[in-house]
CSV table of C-alpha atoms in Angstrom, one decimal:
chain,number,residue,atom,x,y,z
A,1152,UNK,CA,-9.6,-19.9,-23.6
A,1153,UNK,CA,-9.7,-22.1,-20.4
A,1154,UNK,CA,-12.8,-23.5,-19.1
A,1155,UNK,CA,-14.4,-21.9,-16.5
A,1156,UNK,CA,-17.2,-22.9,-13.4
A,1157,UNK,CA,-20.0,-21.4,-15.3
A,1158,UNK,CA,-22.4,-23.6,-13.3
A,1159,UNK,CA,-21.5,-22.7,-9.9
A,1160,UNK,CA,-22.1,-25.6,-7.3
A,1161,UNK,CA,-23.7,-23.7,-4.3
A,1162,UNK,CA,-26.3,-21.0,-4.0
A,1163,UNK,CA,-23.9,-18.7,-2.3
A,1164,UNK,CA,-21.4,-19.3,-5.3
A,1165,UNK,CA,-24.2,-18.5,-7.6
A,1166,UNK,CA,-24.9,-15.1,-5.8
A,1167,UNK,CA,-21.1,-14.3,-5.7
A,1168,UNK,CA,-21.0,-14.8,-9.4
A,1169,UNK,CA,-23.7,-13.1,-10.3
A,1170,UNK,CA,-22.5,-10.2,-8.1
A,1171,UNK,CA,-19.1,-10.0,-9.9
A,1172,UNK,CA,-21.0,-9.9,-13.3
A,1173,UNK,CA,-23.4,-7.2,-12.4
A,1174,UNK,CA,-20.5,-5.1,-11.0
A,1175,UNK,CA,-18.7,-5.6,-14.3
A,1176,UNK,CA,-21.4,-4.6,-16.4
A,1177,UNK,CA,-21.8,-1.5,-14.0
A,1178,UNK,CA,-18.1,-0.5,-14.5
A,1179,UNK,CA,-18.0,-1.3,-18.1
A,1180,UNK,CA,-20.9,1.3,-18.6
A,1181,UNK,CA,-19.3,3.8,-16.3
A,1182,UNK,CA,-15.7,3.6,-17.1
A,1183,UNK,CA,-15.7,1.9,-20.6
A,1184,UNK,CA,-14.6,-1.7,-21.1
A,1185,UNK,CA,-10.8,-1.0,-22.0
A,1186,UNK,CA,-10.3,0.9,-18.6
A,1187,UNK,CA,-12.3,-1.5,-16.4
A,1188,UNK,CA,-9.7,-3.9,-14.6
A,1189,UNK,CA,-10.5,-7.3,-13.2
A,1190,UNK,CA,-9.0,-5.5,-10.0
A,1191,UNK,CA,-11.4,-2.6,-10.1
A,1192,UNK,CA,-14.3,-5.3,-10.6
A,1193,UNK,CA,-13.2,-7.3,-7.6
A,1194,UNK,CA,-13.0,-4.4,-5.5
A,1195,UNK,CA,-16.2,-3.0,-6.3
A,1196,UNK,CA,-18.0,-6.2,-6.0
A,1197,UNK,CA,-16.3,-6.7,-2.4
A,1198,UNK,CA,-14.4,-10.0,-3.4
A,1199,UNK,CA,-10.7,-10.7,-3.5
A,1200,UNK,CA,-9.1,-10.7,-6.8
A,1201,UNK,CA,-8.5,-14.4,-6.4
A,1202,UNK,CA,-12.0,-15.2,-5.9
A,1203,UNK,CA,-13.1,-12.7,-9.4
A,1204,UNK,CA,-10.5,-14.7,-11.4
A,1205,UNK,CA,-11.9,-18.0,-10.0
A,1206,UNK,CA,-15.3,-17.0,-11.5
A,1207,UNK,CA,-14.0,-15.2,-14.8
A,1208,UNK,CA,-10.5,-16.1,-16.1
A,1209,UNK,CA,-10.5,-12.8,-17.7
A,1210,UNK,CA,-12.7,-9.8,-19.0
A,1211,UNK,CA,-13.5,-11.6,-22.1
A,1212,UNK,CA,-15.0,-14.2,-19.8
A,1213,UNK,CA,-17.2,-11.7,-18.4
A,1214,UNK,CA,-18.4,-10.4,-21.7
A,1215,UNK,CA,-19.1,-14.1,-22.7
A,1216,UNK,CA,-21.1,-14.5,-19.4
A,1217,UNK,CA,-23.2,-11.1,-20.4
A,1218,UNK,CA,-24.0,-12.8,-23.9
A,1219,UNK,CA,-25.2,-15.8,-22.0
A,1220,UNK,CA,-27.2,-14.0,-19.8
A,1221,UNK,CA,-28.8,-11.9,-22.8
A,1222,UNK,CA,-29.4,-15.3,-24.3
A,1223,UNK,CA,-31.2,-16.7,-21.4
A,1224,UNK,CA,-33.4,-13.5,-21.0
A,1225,UNK,CA,-34.3,-13.7,-24.5
A,1226,UNK,CA,-35.1,-17.4,-24.5
A,1227,UNK,CA,-37.6,-16.8,-21.7
A,1228,UNK,CA,-39.2,-13.8,-23.5
A,1229,UNK,CA,-39.4,-15.9,-26.8
A,1230,UNK,CA,-41.0,-18.9,-24.8
A,1231,UNK,CA,-44.1,-16.6,-24.0
A,1232,UNK,CA,-44.2,-15.3,-27.8
A,1233,UNK,CA,-44.2,-19.1,-29.0
A,1234,UNK,CA,-46.8,-20.1,-26.7
A,1235,UNK,CA,-48.9,-17.5,-27.8
A,1236,UNK,CA,-48.5,-17.3,-31.5
A,1237,UNK,CA,-48.6,-19.8,-34.3
A,1238,UNK,CA,-47.9,-17.4,-37.4
A,1239,UNK,CA,-44.4,-17.1,-38.6
A,1240,UNK,CA,-44.5,-13.4,-39.0
A,1241,UNK,CA,-46.0,-12.8,-35.4
A,1242,UNK,CA,-43.2,-15.3,-33.8
A,1243,UNK,CA,-40.4,-13.6,-35.7
A,1244,UNK,CA,-41.6,-9.9,-35.0
A,1245,UNK,CA,-42.2,-11.1,-31.3
A,1246,UNK,CA,-38.7,-12.7,-31.1
A,1247,UNK,CA,-36.8,-9.7,-32.5
A,1248,UNK,CA,-39.0,-7.3,-30.3
A,1249,UNK,CA,-38.2,-9.3,-27.2
A,1250,UNK,CA,-34.4,-8.9,-28.2
A,1251,UNK,CA,-34.7,-5.3,-28.3
A,1252,UNK,CA,-36.4,-5.0,-25.0
A,1253,UNK,CA,-33.9,-7.3,-23.2
A,1254,UNK,CA,-31.1,-5.3,-24.5
A,1255,UNK,CA,-32.4,-2.0,-24.4
A,1256,UNK,CA,-30.8,-1.4,-20.8
A,1257,UNK,CA,-27.2,-2.3,-22.2
A,1258,UNK,CA,-27.7,0.1,-25.5
A,1259,UNK,CA,-24.9,2.4,-24.5
A,1260,UNK,CA,-22.6,-0.2,-23.4
A,1261,UNK,CA,-22.9,-1.8,-26.5
A,1262,UNK,CA,-22.3,1.1,-28.8
A,1263,UNK,CA,-19.2,1.8,-26.9
A,1264,UNK,CA,-18.3,-1.8,-26.7
A,1265,UNK,CA,-18.9,-2.8,-30.1
A,1266,UNK,CA,-15.5,-1.9,-31.2
A,1267,UNK,CA,-14.1,-4.8,-29.4
A,1268,UNK,CA,-16.8,-7.3,-30.7
A,1269,UNK,CA,-16.1,-6.2,-34.0
A,1270,UNK,CA,-12.5,-7.0,-34.2
A,1271,UNK,CA,-12.3,-10.3,-36.4
A,1272,UNK,CA,-9.6,-11.7,-34.0
A,1273,UNK,CA,-11.5,-11.1,-30.8
A,1274,UNK,CA,-13.1,-14.0,-28.9
A,1275,UNK,CA,-15.7,-11.5,-28.3
A,1276,UNK,CA,-16.7,-11.5,-32.0
A,1277,UNK,CA,-20.3,-13.3,-32.6
A,1278,UNK,CA,-18.5,-15.4,-35.1
A,1279,UNK,CA,-15.8,-16.7,-32.9
A,1280,UNK,CA,-15.4,-20.1,-31.6
A,1281,UNK,CA,-15.8,-18.6,-28.0
A,1282,UNK,CA,-19.0,-17.3,-28.9
A,1283,UNK,CA,-20.3,-20.8,-30.2
A,1284,UNK,CA,-22.6,-21.5,-27.1
A,1285,UNK,CA,-24.5,-18.1,-27.5
A,1286,UNK,CA,-24.6,-18.6,-31.5
A,1287,UNK,CA,-26.0,-21.7,-31.3
A,1288,UNK,CA,-28.4,-21.0,-28.5
A,1289,UNK,CA,-29.7,-18.2,-30.9
A,1290,UNK,CA,-29.9,-20.4,-33.9
A,1291,UNK,CA,-31.6,-23.4,-32.0
A,1292,UNK,CA,-34.3,-20.6,-30.8
A,1293,UNK,CA,-34.9,-19.7,-34.4
A,1294,UNK,CA,-35.2,-23.2,-35.4
A,1295,UNK,CA,-38.1,-23.6,-32.6
A,1296,UNK,CA,-39.7,-20.4,-34.0
A,1297,UNK,CA,-39.8,-21.8,-37.4
A,1298,UNK,CA,-40.6,-25.4,-36.7
A,1299,UNK,CA,-43.6,-24.5,-34.5
A,1300,UNK,CA,-45.1,-21.9,-37.1
A,1301,UNK,CA,-47.4,-22.0,-39.9
A,1302,UNK,CA,-44.7,-21.6,-42.5
A,1303,UNK,CA,-44.6,-23.7,-45.3
A,1304,UNK,CA,-41.2,-24.2,-46.8
A,1305,UNK,CA,-39.2,-26.4,-48.8
A,1306,UNK,CA,-37.2,-29.3,-46.9
A,1307,UNK,CA,-34.1,-27.6,-48.0
A,1308,UNK,CA,-34.9,-24.2,-46.9
A,1309,UNK,CA,-36.5,-25.6,-43.9
A,1310,UNK,CA,-33.2,-26.8,-43.0
A,1311,UNK,CA,-30.9,-23.5,-43.5
A,1312,UNK,CA,-33.6,-21.0,-42.7
A,1313,UNK,CA,-32.5,-20.9,-39.2
A,1314,UNK,CA,-29.1,-19.8,-39.9
A,1315,UNK,CA,-30.4,-17.2,-42.1
A,1316,UNK,CA,-32.7,-15.7,-39.5
A,1317,UNK,CA,-29.7,-15.7,-37.1
A,1318,UNK,CA,-28.0,-13.7,-39.9
A,1319,UNK,CA,-31.1,-11.4,-40.2
A,1320,UNK,CA,-30.8,-11.1,-36.5
A,1321,UNK,CA,-27.3,-10.1,-36.4
A,1322,UNK,CA,-28.3,-7.5,-39.0
A,1323,UNK,CA,-30.9,-6.0,-36.8
A,1324,UNK,CA,-28.2,-5.9,-34.0
A,1325,UNK,CA,-25.6,-4.3,-36.2
A,1326,UNK,CA,-28.3,-1.7,-36.8
A,1327,UNK,CA,-29.3,-1.2,-33.5
A,1328,UNK,CA,-25.7,-0.6,-32.3
A,1329,UNK,CA,-25.6,2.0,-34.8
A,1330,UNK,CA,-29.0,3.4,-33.6
A,1331,UNK,CA,-28.7,6.9,-32.1
A,1332,UNK,CA,-32.4,7.6,-32.4
A,1333,UNK,CA,-34.5,8.0,-29.2
A,1334,UNK,CA,-35.0,4.7,-27.7
A,1335,UNK,CA,-33.8,3.0,-30.6
A,1336,UNK,CA,-36.8,4.0,-32.5
A,1337,UNK,CA,-35.5,3.1,-36.0
A,1338,UNK,CA,-34.5,0.0,-35.1
A,1339,UNK,CA,-38.1,-0.9,-34.1
A,1340,UNK,CA,-39.2,0.8,-37.7
A,1341,UNK,CA,-36.7,-1.6,-39.3
A,1342,UNK,CA,-38.3,-4.6,-37.5
A,1343,UNK,CA,-41.7,-3.5,-38.4
A,1344,UNK,CA,-40.6,-3.2,-42.1
A,1345,UNK,CA,-38.4,-6.0,-42.5
A,1346,UNK,CA,-40.9,-8.8,-40.9
A,1347,UNK,CA,-43.5,-8.6,-43.4
A,1348,UNK,CA,-40.8,-8.6,-45.9
A,1349,UNK,CA,-39.2,-11.8,-44.7
A,1350,UNK,CA,-42.6,-13.3,-44.4
A,1351,UNK,CA,-43.4,-12.6,-47.7
A,1352,UNK,CA,-40.3,-13.9,-49.4
A,1353,UNK,CA,-40.7,-17.1,-47.2
A,1354,UNK,CA,-44.1,-17.4,-48.4
A,1355,UNK,CA,-43.5,-17.2,-51.9
A,1356,UNK,CA,-40.1,-19.3,-51.8
A,1357,UNK,CA,-42.3,-22.3,-53.2
A,1358,UNK,CA,-43.7,-20.5,-56.4
A,1359,UNK,CA,-41.8,-21.9,-59.2
A,1360,UNK,CA,-40.6,-18.3,-60.2
A,1361,UNK,CA,-38.6,-18.1,-56.8
A,1362,UNK,CA,-37.4,-21.5,-56.7
A,1363,UNK,CA,-34.3,-20.5,-58.7
A,1364,UNK,CA,-33.6,-17.8,-56.2
A,1365,UNK,CA,-34.0,-19.9,-52.9
A,1366,UNK,CA,-31.6,-22.5,-54.8
A,1367,UNK,CA,-29.0,-19.7,-55.7
A,1368,UNK,CA,-29.4,-18.7,-51.8
A,1369,UNK,CA,-29.0,-22.0,-50.6
A,1370,UNK,CA,-25.9,-23.1,-52.9
A,1371,UNK,CA,-24.2,-19.8,-51.9
A,1372,UNK,CA,-24.5,-20.1,-48.1
A,1373,UNK,CA,-23.3,-24.1,-48.7
A,1374,UNK,CA,-20.3,-22.8,-50.7
A,1375,UNK,CA,-19.3,-20.7,-48.1
A,1376,UNK,CA,-19.3,-23.1,-45.5
A,1377,UNK,CA,-16.8,-25.2,-47.0
B,289,UNK,CA,-13.1,18.1,-38.2
B,290,UNK,CA,-11.3,21.1,-39.7
B,291,UNK,CA,-11.0,21.2,-43.4
B,292,UNK,CA,-7.3,20.2,-44.7
B,293,UNK,CA,-5.6,21.1,-47.8
B,294,UNK,CA,-6.3,17.9,-49.7
B,295,UNK,CA,-5.6,19.2,-53.1
B,296,UNK,CA,-1.9,20.2,-52.6
B,297,UNK,CA,-0.9,23.6,-54.6
B,298,UNK,CA,2.4,22.3,-56.0
B,299,UNK,CA,3.8,19.1,-57.4
B,300,UNK,CA,6.4,19.3,-54.4
B,301,UNK,CA,3.2,19.6,-51.6
B,302,UNK,CA,1.5,16.5,-53.6
B,303,UNK,CA,4.7,14.5,-53.1
B,304,UNK,CA,5.2,15.5,-49.4
B,305,UNK,CA,1.5,14.6,-48.7
B,306,UNK,CA,1.9,11.4,-50.5
B,307,UNK,CA,5.1,10.5,-48.7
B,308,UNK,CA,3.3,11.0,-45.4
B,309,UNK,CA,0.3,9.0,-46.3
B,310,UNK,CA,2.4,6.2,-47.6
B,311,UNK,CA,4.5,6.2,-44.3
B,312,UNK,CA,1.4,6.4,-42.3
B,313,UNK,CA,-0.1,3.3,-43.9
B,314,UNK,CA,3.1,1.2,-43.4
B,315,UNK,CA,3.4,2.2,-39.7
B,316,UNK,CA,-0.5,1.4,-39.1
B,317,UNK,CA,0.1,-2.0,-40.4
B,318,UNK,CA,3.6,-2.5,-38.8
B,319,UNK,CA,2.9,-1.2,-35.3
B,320,UNK,CA,-1.1,-0.9,-35.2
B,321,UNK,CA,-3.2,2.2,-35.8
B,322,UNK,CA,-3.5,2.5,-31.9
B,323,UNK,CA,0.0,2.5,-31.3
B,324,UNK,CA,1.4,4.8,-34.1
B,325,UNK,CA,1.7,8.5,-33.3
B,326,UNK,CA,1.9,11.5,-35.8
B,327,UNK,CA,5.5,12.2,-34.3
B,328,UNK,CA,6.1,8.7,-35.5
B,329,UNK,CA,4.8,9.2,-38.9
B,330,UNK,CA,6.7,12.6,-39.3
B,331,UNK,CA,9.8,11.1,-38.2
B,332,UNK,CA,9.7,8.1,-40.5
B,333,UNK,CA,8.8,10.3,-43.4
B,334,UNK,CA,11.4,12.7,-43.0
B,335,UNK,CA,9.3,15.9,-42.2
B,336,UNK,CA,8.6,18.1,-39.2
B,337,UNK,CA,5.9,17.4,-37.0
B,338,UNK,CA,4.3,20.7,-38.2
B,339,UNK,CA,4.6,19.8,-41.7
B,340,UNK,CA,2.6,16.7,-41.1
B,341,UNK,CA,-0.2,18.3,-38.9
B,342,UNK,CA,-0.3,21.0,-42.1
B,343,UNK,CA,-1.4,18.1,-44.4
B,344,UNK,CA,-3.0,15.9,-41.9
B,345,UNK,CA,-4.8,17.5,-38.9
B,346,UNK,CA,-4.9,14.3,-37.2
B,347,UNK,CA,-4.7,10.4,-37.5
B,348,UNK,CA,-8.3,10.4,-38.7
B,349,UNK,CA,-7.6,12.6,-41.2
B,350,UNK,CA,-5.1,10.0,-42.6
B,351,UNK,CA,-7.2,7.3,-42.7
B,352,UNK,CA,-10.0,9.4,-44.6
B,353,UNK,CA,-7.2,10.0,-47.2
B,354,UNK,CA,-6.6,6.5,-47.4
B,355,UNK,CA,-10.3,6.0,-47.7
B,356,UNK,CA,-10.1,8.7,-50.6
B,357,UNK,CA,-7.2,6.9,-52.2
B,358,UNK,CA,-8.9,3.4,-52.1
B,359,UNK,CA,-11.8,5.2,-53.8
B,360,UNK,CA,-9.7,6.8,-56.8
B,361,UNK,CA,-8.1,3.8,-57.4
B,362,UNK,CA,-11.3,1.8,-57.5
B,363,UNK,CA,-12.9,4.5,-59.8
B,364,UNK,CA,-10.1,4.2,-62.1
B,365,UNK,CA,-10.4,0.2,-62.2
B,366,UNK,CA,-13.9,0.4,-62.6
B,367,UNK,CA,-13.9,2.5,-65.5
B,368,UNK,CA,-12.2,0.0,-67.4
B,369,UNK,CA,-15.2,-2.3,-66.6
B,370,UNK,CA,-17.8,0.0,-67.6
B,371,UNK,CA,-16.2,0.7,-71.0
B,372,UNK,CA,-15.8,-2.9,-71.7
B,373,UNK,CA,-19.1,-4.4,-70.2
B,374,UNK,CA,-22.6,-3.1,-70.7
B,375,UNK,CA,-24.2,-6.3,-68.8
B,376,UNK,CA,-25.6,-5.5,-65.3
B,377,UNK,CA,-24.1,-8.6,-63.8
B,378,UNK,CA,-20.9,-8.3,-65.6
B,379,UNK,CA,-20.6,-4.6,-64.5
B,380,UNK,CA,-21.3,-5.3,-60.8
B,381,UNK,CA,-19.1,-8.4,-60.7
B,382,UNK,CA,-16.3,-6.5,-62.2
B,383,UNK,CA,-16.7,-3.5,-59.7
B,384,UNK,CA,-16.9,-5.7,-56.8
B,385,UNK,CA,-13.7,-7.7,-58.0
B,386,UNK,CA,-11.9,-4.4,-58.5
B,387,UNK,CA,-12.6,-3.4,-55.2
B,388,UNK,CA,-11.1,-6.6,-53.9
B,389,UNK,CA,-8.0,-6.2,-55.9
B,390,UNK,CA,-7.5,-2.6,-55.0
B,391,UNK,CA,-8.0,-3.4,-51.4
B,392,UNK,CA,-6.1,-6.6,-51.1
B,393,UNK,CA,-2.7,-5.1,-50.2
B,394,UNK,CA,-4.3,-3.7,-47.0
B,395,UNK,CA,-6.2,-6.7,-45.9
B,396,UNK,CA,-3.9,-7.2,-42.7
B,397,UNK,CA,-4.3,-3.6,-42.0
B,398,UNK,CA,-8.2,-3.4,-42.5
B,399,UNK,CA,-8.7,-6.5,-40.1
B,400,UNK,CA,-6.7,-5.1,-37.2
B,401,UNK,CA,-8.2,-1.5,-38.0
B,402,UNK,CA,-11.7,-2.5,-38.2
B,403,UNK,CA,-12.4,-2.2,-34.5
B,404,UNK,CA,-11.6,1.8,-35.0
B,405,UNK,CA,-13.9,2.2,-37.9
B,406,UNK,CA,-16.8,-0.2,-36.4
B,407,UNK,CA,-17.2,2.1,-33.5
B,408,UNK,CA,-20.6,4.0,-34.4
B,409,UNK,CA,-19.1,7.1,-32.7
B,410,UNK,CA,-16.0,7.4,-34.8
B,411,UNK,CA,-15.6,9.8,-37.6
B,412,UNK,CA,-13.8,6.4,-39.5
B,413,UNK,CA,-17.3,4.7,-39.6
B,414,UNK,CA,-18.5,4.2,-43.2
B,415,UNK,CA,-21.8,6.0,-42.0
B,416,UNK,CA,-20.3,9.1,-40.3
B,417,UNK,CA,-20.4,12.8,-41.6
B,418,UNK,CA,-16.9,12.8,-42.3
B,419,UNK,CA,-17.0,9.7,-44.5
B,420,UNK,CA,-19.7,11.3,-46.9
B,421,UNK,CA,-17.5,12.2,-49.5
B,422,UNK,CA,-15.8,8.5,-49.9
B,423,UNK,CA,-19.6,7.0,-49.2
B,424,UNK,CA,-21.0,9.6,-52.0
B,425,UNK,CA,-18.2,8.7,-54.5
B,426,UNK,CA,-19.1,4.8,-54.1
B,427,UNK,CA,-22.6,5.5,-54.4
B,428,UNK,CA,-22.0,7.7,-57.6
B,429,UNK,CA,-20.1,4.8,-59.1
B,430,UNK,CA,-22.9,2.3,-58.4
B,431,UNK,CA,-25.3,4.9,-60.2
B,432,UNK,CA,-23.0,5.0,-63.2
B,433,UNK,CA,-22.7,1.2,-63.3
B,434,UNK,CA,-26.6,0.6,-63.2
B,435,UNK,CA,-27.7,3.7,-65.6
B,436,UNK,CA,-25.2,2.8,-68.1
B,437,UNK,CA,-26.1,-1.0,-68.2
B,438,UNK,CA,-29.0,-3.3,-69.8
B,439,UNK,CA,-31.0,-3.6,-66.4
B,440,UNK,CA,-34.5,-2.6,-66.9
B,441,UNK,CA,-36.0,-1.7,-63.6
B,442,UNK,CA,-39.1,0.4,-62.6
B,443,UNK,CA,-38.3,4.0,-62.1
B,444,UNK,CA,-38.5,3.8,-58.1
B,445,UNK,CA,-36.1,1.0,-58.3
B,446,UNK,CA,-33.9,2.9,-60.3
B,447,UNK,CA,-33.6,5.6,-58.0
B,448,UNK,CA,-32.9,3.6,-54.8
B,449,UNK,CA,-30.8,0.7,-56.6
B,450,UNK,CA,-27.6,2.4,-56.2
B,451,UNK,CA,-27.9,2.9,-52.4
B,452,UNK,CA,-28.8,-0.4,-52.1
B,453,UNK,CA,-25.9,-1.8,-54.2
B,454,UNK,CA,-23.6,0.5,-51.9
B,455,UNK,CA,-25.0,-1.4,-48.7
B,456,UNK,CA,-24.4,-4.5,-50.7
B,457,UNK,CA,-20.9,-3.7,-51.2
B,458,UNK,CA,-20.5,-2.6,-47.3
B,459,UNK,CA,-21.9,-6.2,-46.7
B,460,UNK,CA,-19.1,-7.6,-49.0
B,461,UNK,CA,-16.4,-5.3,-47.1
B,462,UNK,CA,-17.6,-6.6,-43.7
B,463,UNK,CA,-17.5,-10.2,-45.0
B,464,UNK,CA,-14.0,-9.4,-46.5
B,465,UNK,CA,-12.7,-8.0,-43.2
B,466,UNK,CA,-13.8,-11.3,-41.4
B,467,UNK,CA,-12.3,-13.6,-44.1
B,468,UNK,CA,-9.2,-15.2,-42.8
B,469,UNK,CA,-9.0,-17.7,-45.9
B,470,UNK,CA,-5.9,-17.6,-48.2
B,471,UNK,CA,-6.0,-14.4,-50.4
B,472,UNK,CA,-9.4,-13.7,-49.4
B,473,UNK,CA,-10.7,-16.6,-51.5
B,474,UNK,CA,-14.1,-17.1,-49.5
B,475,UNK,CA,-15.0,-13.5,-50.3
B,476,UNK,CA,-14.4,-14.2,-54.2
B,477,UNK,CA,-16.8,-17.1,-53.8
B,478,UNK,CA,-19.4,-15.0,-52.1
B,479,UNK,CA,-19.2,-12.5,-55.1
B,480,UNK,CA,-19.3,-14.9,-57.4
B,481,UNK,CA,-22.4,-16.2,-55.7
B,482,UNK,CA,-24.1,-12.8,-55.0
B,483,UNK,CA,-23.8,-11.3,-58.5
B,484,UNK,CA,-26.0,-13.9,-60.2
B,485,UNK,CA,-28.6,-13.7,-57.3
B,486,UNK,CA,-28.6,-9.9,-57.3
B,487,UNK,CA,-29.0,-9.9,-61.1
B,488,UNK,CA,-31.7,-12.3,-61.0
B,489,UNK,CA,-33.8,-10.5,-58.5
B,490,UNK,CA,-33.1,-7.2,-60.5
B,491,UNK,CA,-34.4,-8.8,-63.5
B,492,UNK,CA,-37.3,-10.3,-61.8
B,493,UNK,CA,-38.1,-7.0,-60.0
B,494,UNK,CA,-40.9,-5.9,-62.5
B,495,UNK,CA,-42.7,-9.4,-62.7
B,496,UNK,CA,-46.2,-8.7,-60.8
B,497,UNK,CA,-45.5,-11.3,-58.4
B,498,UNK,CA,-42.4,-9.5,-57.0
B,499,UNK,CA,-43.9,-6.0,-57.2
B,500,UNK,CA,-45.0,-6.2,-53.7
B,501,UNK,CA,-41.9,-7.0,-52.6
B,502,UNK,CA,-39.9,-4.5,-54.3
B,503,UNK,CA,-42.5,-1.7,-52.9
B,504,UNK,CA,-42.0,-3.0,-49.4
B,505,UNK,CA,-38.2,-2.8,-49.7
B,506,UNK,CA,-38.3,0.8,-51.0
B,507,UNK,CA,-40.8,1.9,-48.2
B,508,UNK,CA,-38.5,0.3,-45.6
B,509,UNK,CA,-35.6,2.3,-47.2
B,510,UNK,CA,-37.6,5.4,-47.0
B,511,UNK,CA,-39.1,5.0,-43.5
B,512,UNK,CA,-35.3,4.5,-42.2
B,513,UNK,CA,-34.4,7.7,-43.8
B,514,UNK,CA,-36.8,10.0,-42.0
């Protein structure tokens, strides 16, 4: 995809861009992603079609901007958790719960939109080149969460754990997308159960009996990278 | 969805049904799932539209029949593995590799089709009520794989492990759908790495140091069921 001006130069431009994005998200939610056109977004936002395309080269760019916005909101919420907690489990739980809180208003859209993001060839997939900035931002957040915590792990695991924690978060997101319970209650149950389990495994990772398992996991991840 | 006659009464009927299904899969692959109509399937298969609808009430039913066919082929391939191997790791590896072999001809279709199956509201999702027969068949296969093997696990884990192994297989399928490497080489690397890891964890599950982890996992799975 072409580069787009994602840091507008003037306050007015930033305001116009935000208005277009908010309008698009509302239309995606109300009419569905597939049925929403750039023309409809421009009209509803009260800007010209040329102006809409100036800020967002395509509908995909609107969704990437939505990912970026979710990440920014999540980062801000996590900062508060990291400032308050030093325990690894508390930081991980706080981070996952912060994501659920930030994403909650978008659950209906996420569920109907997921078919697009799940397409392996789509730029909107979390594994695509286009999603790299949001993905790298999330992994960096996991890095800060781990490095500032009381978790004591081997150097090799320390290096890879943020990637594994990001995959864990993707698993939670997948579960959340499929979660039809009220207010995604089941996902919160999942998080409350997963965090102590991960915490326990991380604590145990230095025990001689588990070192082989940790080595296996790291070797597997490395073999899939190349 | 309405019940359909999925066990045709006569050899002629079975042949017609198989021809319609094979034609549909070819058209899905060539033209895409969304663009293929029942009318086109009937025409290409040389049957009337009414006949096509007699065997398959909708396009979704064609895909469920495809799932069933994959499962039947997988079951047959796994039987050979189970007759030959008693080691848990060898049986698990053989089963996952058999799935990859059976599914290989359909990889291109699976990748472009995945956006439909990934829709949480779709009857084609692996977690839907409509997919229950294929899902239950896969879990039953994991049950046979485990029960006839040399794996020694606690009674509680023995009860739940087939479900967990099915989730593992779904994880492998997800990875496979996204796998753009030649002949899905990366997925085979994943399977070769995952199997010894799972085998090691299953073996270790009775060690006192890991019993707490196993209990946590089982409690988490149970809490998500209710």
